[in-house]
Amino acid sequence: MTSQHHRPLFAGVDIGGTTTQVVLCAEDLTVLDRAGTATPAADGGPAMVAEALGALAPLLERTPGKLAGVGAGAAGVVDSETGRILVASDSFTGWAGFAVADAVEAALGVPAYLDNDVNAFLYGEVYGGAVRGEPDVLGITLGTGVGGALWTGGALFAGPHGAAGEIGHIPGFGDLPCTCGGRGHLETLASGRSLCARYAERTGRRLTAREIADAAGHGDRDALAVYRAAADGIARAIVMTAGIVDVTTVVVGGGVSGAWPLLEPLVREALAAEPPVSGHPVRLVRAALGADAIPVGAAARARRELTAGALV
């Protein structure tokens, strides 16, 4: 029992636009406890961190062990070196410029780290999910938007500006206007929001992405066409990435991946028609951790920073 009270614990936090998820992990990243709470996105950085720490507090009280470090994943552009939010969407107030890691460290007295949410998602899937131990992976999240992250040579590759792997916002996917102000980005085809917009353009009907997937499964040609366009775009982004960094594996998560039985064969079909330049097929897998991926990945980042970082 004494050893349990001294075992290291790693906390992971996912601060999203509407909800905040918190997990408490053992050293091998097994989730020991979890909690969720609403994100007070309109109340500023201090309030959002306080809400997350408030959700974490009872987990720490009832779990034997000693907190060693905390990782956080957040939407937007982040500086993972300084633990600060650089750019945030309009749904957050007082978030851009906020020093998340410093605030968590000051409150808990342990090292804290911050990552972009998609980078944290990829950490989670590599350390404890569908691509565990893989050295070269492209992570794609299909949600309200489209996010991407790169894992290469056994480590996250964020690039000098933290934007490596962001396949959601590169042009070459048509000419539709994107929410970011650009045109022809993958997000205009493959995000949940865009699937709904493309279907409404074709039919005049507003359905959710899940309802559109269901309709496609029942023979709705417009619904199938919308998902096929998304799959073609995803496949093209994979081929482009594989041509530049020779990625071997792709893991796909996010809400839209809930339509995996529909989406996967369409992406595979497009990849077969236009394979990577290497001639080697890319392994395509669905994310395994679900809502735990980002907080577990954030905890994995903290563990990697504070230990030898070996895959367990």
Short mmCIF file of C-alpha atoms in Angstrom, two decimals, residues 53-203:
data_model
loop_
_atom_site.label_atom_id
_atom_site.label_comp_id
_atom_site.label_asym_id
_atom_site.label_seq_id
_atom_site.Cartn_x
_atom_site.Cartn_y
_atom_site.Cartn_z
CA LEU A 53 -8.15 22.11 -11.90
CA GLY A 54 -11.45 21.98 -10.02
CA ALA A 55 -12.37 18.86 -11.99
CA LEU A 56 -8.94 17.35 -11.32
CA ALA A 57 -8.93 17.98 -7.54
CA PRO A 58 -11.33 15.19 -6.49
CA LEU A 59 -9.48 12.72 -8.75
CA LEU A 60 -6.24 13.50 -6.92
CA GLU A 61 -7.94 13.23 -3.53
CA ARG A 62 -9.30 9.73 -4.12
CA THR A 63 -6.38 8.21 -6.09
CA PRO A 64 -3.32 6.97 -4.19
CA GLY A 65 -0.09 8.34 -5.61
CA LYS A 66 1.93 11.50 -6.09
CA LEU A 67 1.26 13.88 -8.98
CA ALA A 68 4.43 14.14 -11.08
CA GLY A 69 3.30 16.34 -13.94
CA VAL A 70 0.37 17.70 -15.95
CA GLY A 71 -0.17 17.96 -19.68
CA ALA A 72 -2.84 20.05 -21.36
CA GLY A 73 -4.22 20.04 -24.89
CA ALA A 74 -6.01 23.09 -26.26
CA ALA A 75 -7.52 24.14 -29.56
CA GLY A 76 -5.77 26.83 -31.59
CA VAL A 77 -2.14 27.68 -32.18
CA VAL A 78 0.06 27.11 -29.14
CA ASP A 79 3.71 27.58 -28.27
CA SER A 80 4.54 24.22 -26.72
CA GLU A 81 7.94 25.45 -25.58
CA THR A 82 6.55 28.25 -23.41
CA GLY A 83 3.16 26.66 -22.72
CA ARG A 84 1.27 29.68 -24.02
CA ILE A 85 -1.77 30.04 -26.30
CA LEU A 86 -0.80 32.07 -29.38
CA VAL A 87 -4.02 32.18 -31.42
CA ALA A 88 -7.52 31.13 -30.36
CA SER A 89 -10.89 31.05 -32.12
CA ASP A 90 -13.63 33.60 -31.52
CA SER A 91 -15.41 31.15 -29.21
CA PHE A 92 -12.77 31.82 -26.53
CA THR A 93 -12.43 35.07 -24.57
CA GLY A 94 -9.06 36.06 -23.07
CA TRP A 95 -7.40 32.86 -24.21
CA ALA A 96 -4.92 34.06 -26.86
CA GLY A 97 -1.69 35.01 -25.09
CA PHE A 98 -2.57 33.16 -21.89
CA ALA A 99 0.27 31.21 -20.20
CA VAL A 100 -1.55 27.94 -19.48
CA ALA A 101 1.44 25.91 -18.31
CA ASP A 102 2.60 28.62 -15.89
CA ALA A 103 -0.88 28.90 -14.39
CA VAL A 104 -1.12 25.13 -13.84
CA GLU A 105 2.40 24.93 -12.38
CA ALA A 106 1.65 27.80 -9.98
CA ALA A 107 -1.53 26.09 -8.79
CA LEU A 108 -0.23 22.53 -8.41
CA GLY A 109 3.51 22.91 -7.84
CA VAL A 110 4.47 20.34 -10.50
CA PRO A 111 5.77 20.75 -14.08
CA ALA A 112 3.07 21.42 -16.68
CA TYR A 113 3.12 21.30 -20.48
CA LEU A 114 0.83 22.54 -23.23
CA ASP A 115 0.18 21.17 -26.72
CA ASN A 116 -2.19 21.86 -29.56
CA ASP A 117 -5.15 19.48 -29.17
CA VAL A 118 -4.38 17.55 -32.38
CA ASN A 119 -0.75 17.06 -31.34
CA ALA A 120 -2.01 15.78 -27.99
CA PHE A 121 -4.44 13.46 -29.82
CA LEU A 122 -1.52 11.98 -31.76
CA TYR A 123 0.57 11.58 -28.58
CA GLY A 124 -2.33 9.62 -27.10
CA GLU A 125 -2.80 7.30 -30.06
CA VAL A 126 0.97 6.62 -30.38
CA TYR A 127 1.52 5.97 -26.68
CA GLY A 128 -1.66 4.09 -25.85
CA GLY A 129 -4.00 3.84 -28.82
CA ALA A 130 -4.38 2.50 -32.34
CA VAL A 131 -0.82 3.26 -33.51
CA ARG A 132 1.05 2.36 -30.34
CA GLY A 133 4.81 2.36 -30.87
CA GLU A 134 4.65 3.37 -34.56
CA PRO A 135 7.60 5.58 -35.58
CA ASP A 136 6.01 7.55 -38.47
CA VAL A 137 2.35 8.60 -38.29
CA LEU A 138 0.06 11.28 -39.68
CA GLY A 139 -2.77 12.06 -37.28
CA ILE A 140 -5.99 13.53 -38.69
CA THR A 141 -8.94 14.74 -36.66
CA LEU A 142 -12.25 15.28 -38.43
CA GLY A 143 -14.50 17.33 -36.19
CA THR A 144 -15.95 20.83 -36.39
CA GLY A 145 -12.74 21.53 -38.33
CA VAL A 146 -9.95 19.36 -39.75
CA GLY A 147 -6.71 19.06 -37.81
CA GLY A 148 -3.45 17.30 -38.53
CA ALA A 149 -0.24 16.40 -36.73
CA LEU A 150 2.97 14.56 -37.62
CA TRP A 151 4.90 11.94 -35.69
CA THR A 152 8.18 11.11 -37.37
CA GLY A 153 11.25 9.19 -36.26
CA GLY A 154 9.52 8.31 -32.99
CA ALA A 155 8.76 11.90 -31.94
CA LEU A 156 6.23 14.63 -32.59
CA PHE A 157 7.38 16.97 -35.35
CA ALA A 158 5.73 20.34 -34.77
CA GLY A 159 7.96 22.44 -37.02
CA PRO A 160 9.54 25.80 -36.18
CA HIS A 161 6.13 27.52 -35.97
CA GLY A 162 4.09 24.65 -34.54
CA ALA A 163 2.18 24.17 -37.80
CA ALA A 164 3.66 20.92 -39.17
CA GLY A 165 1.06 18.38 -40.25
CA GLU A 166 -1.80 20.92 -40.47
CA ILE A 167 -3.31 19.36 -43.58
CA GLY A 168 -6.73 20.89 -42.85
CA HIS A 169 -5.60 24.30 -44.08
CA ILE A 170 -3.51 23.78 -47.18
CA PRO A 171 -5.07 24.68 -50.55
CA GLY A 172 -5.64 22.41 -53.52
CA PHE A 173 -9.03 20.92 -52.61
CA GLY A 174 -11.34 22.96 -54.83
CA ASP A 175 -12.28 26.62 -54.47
CA LEU A 176 -14.80 26.75 -51.63
CA PRO A 177 -14.29 29.44 -48.95
CA CYS A 178 -12.88 28.16 -45.67
CA THR A 179 -13.72 29.36 -42.16
CA CYS A 180 -10.11 30.55 -41.80
CA GLY A 181 -10.49 33.02 -44.68
CA GLY A 182 -8.67 30.92 -47.26
CA ARG A 183 -10.13 28.93 -50.15
CA GLY A 184 -10.02 25.33 -51.27
CA HIS A 185 -8.78 23.86 -47.99
CA LEU A 186 -9.44 20.24 -47.02
CA GLU A 187 -11.64 21.54 -44.20
CA THR A 188 -14.18 22.78 -46.78
CA LEU A 189 -14.87 19.13 -47.71
CA ALA A 190 -14.12 16.92 -44.72
CA SER A 191 -15.15 18.70 -41.50
CA GLY A 192 -18.48 17.96 -39.87
CA ARG A 193 -19.60 21.53 -40.52
CA SER A 194 -18.63 21.30 -44.19
CA LEU A 195 -20.34 17.95 -44.74
CA CYS A 196 -23.56 19.57 -43.54
CA ALA A 197 -23.05 22.63 -45.76
CA ARG A 198 -22.22 20.57 -48.88
CA TYR A 199 -25.29 18.38 -48.37
CA ALA A 200 -27.54 21.42 -47.87
CA GLU A 201 -26.18 22.95 -51.09
CA ARG A 202 -27.13 19.81 -53.01
CA THR A 203 -30.51 19.13 -51.41
#
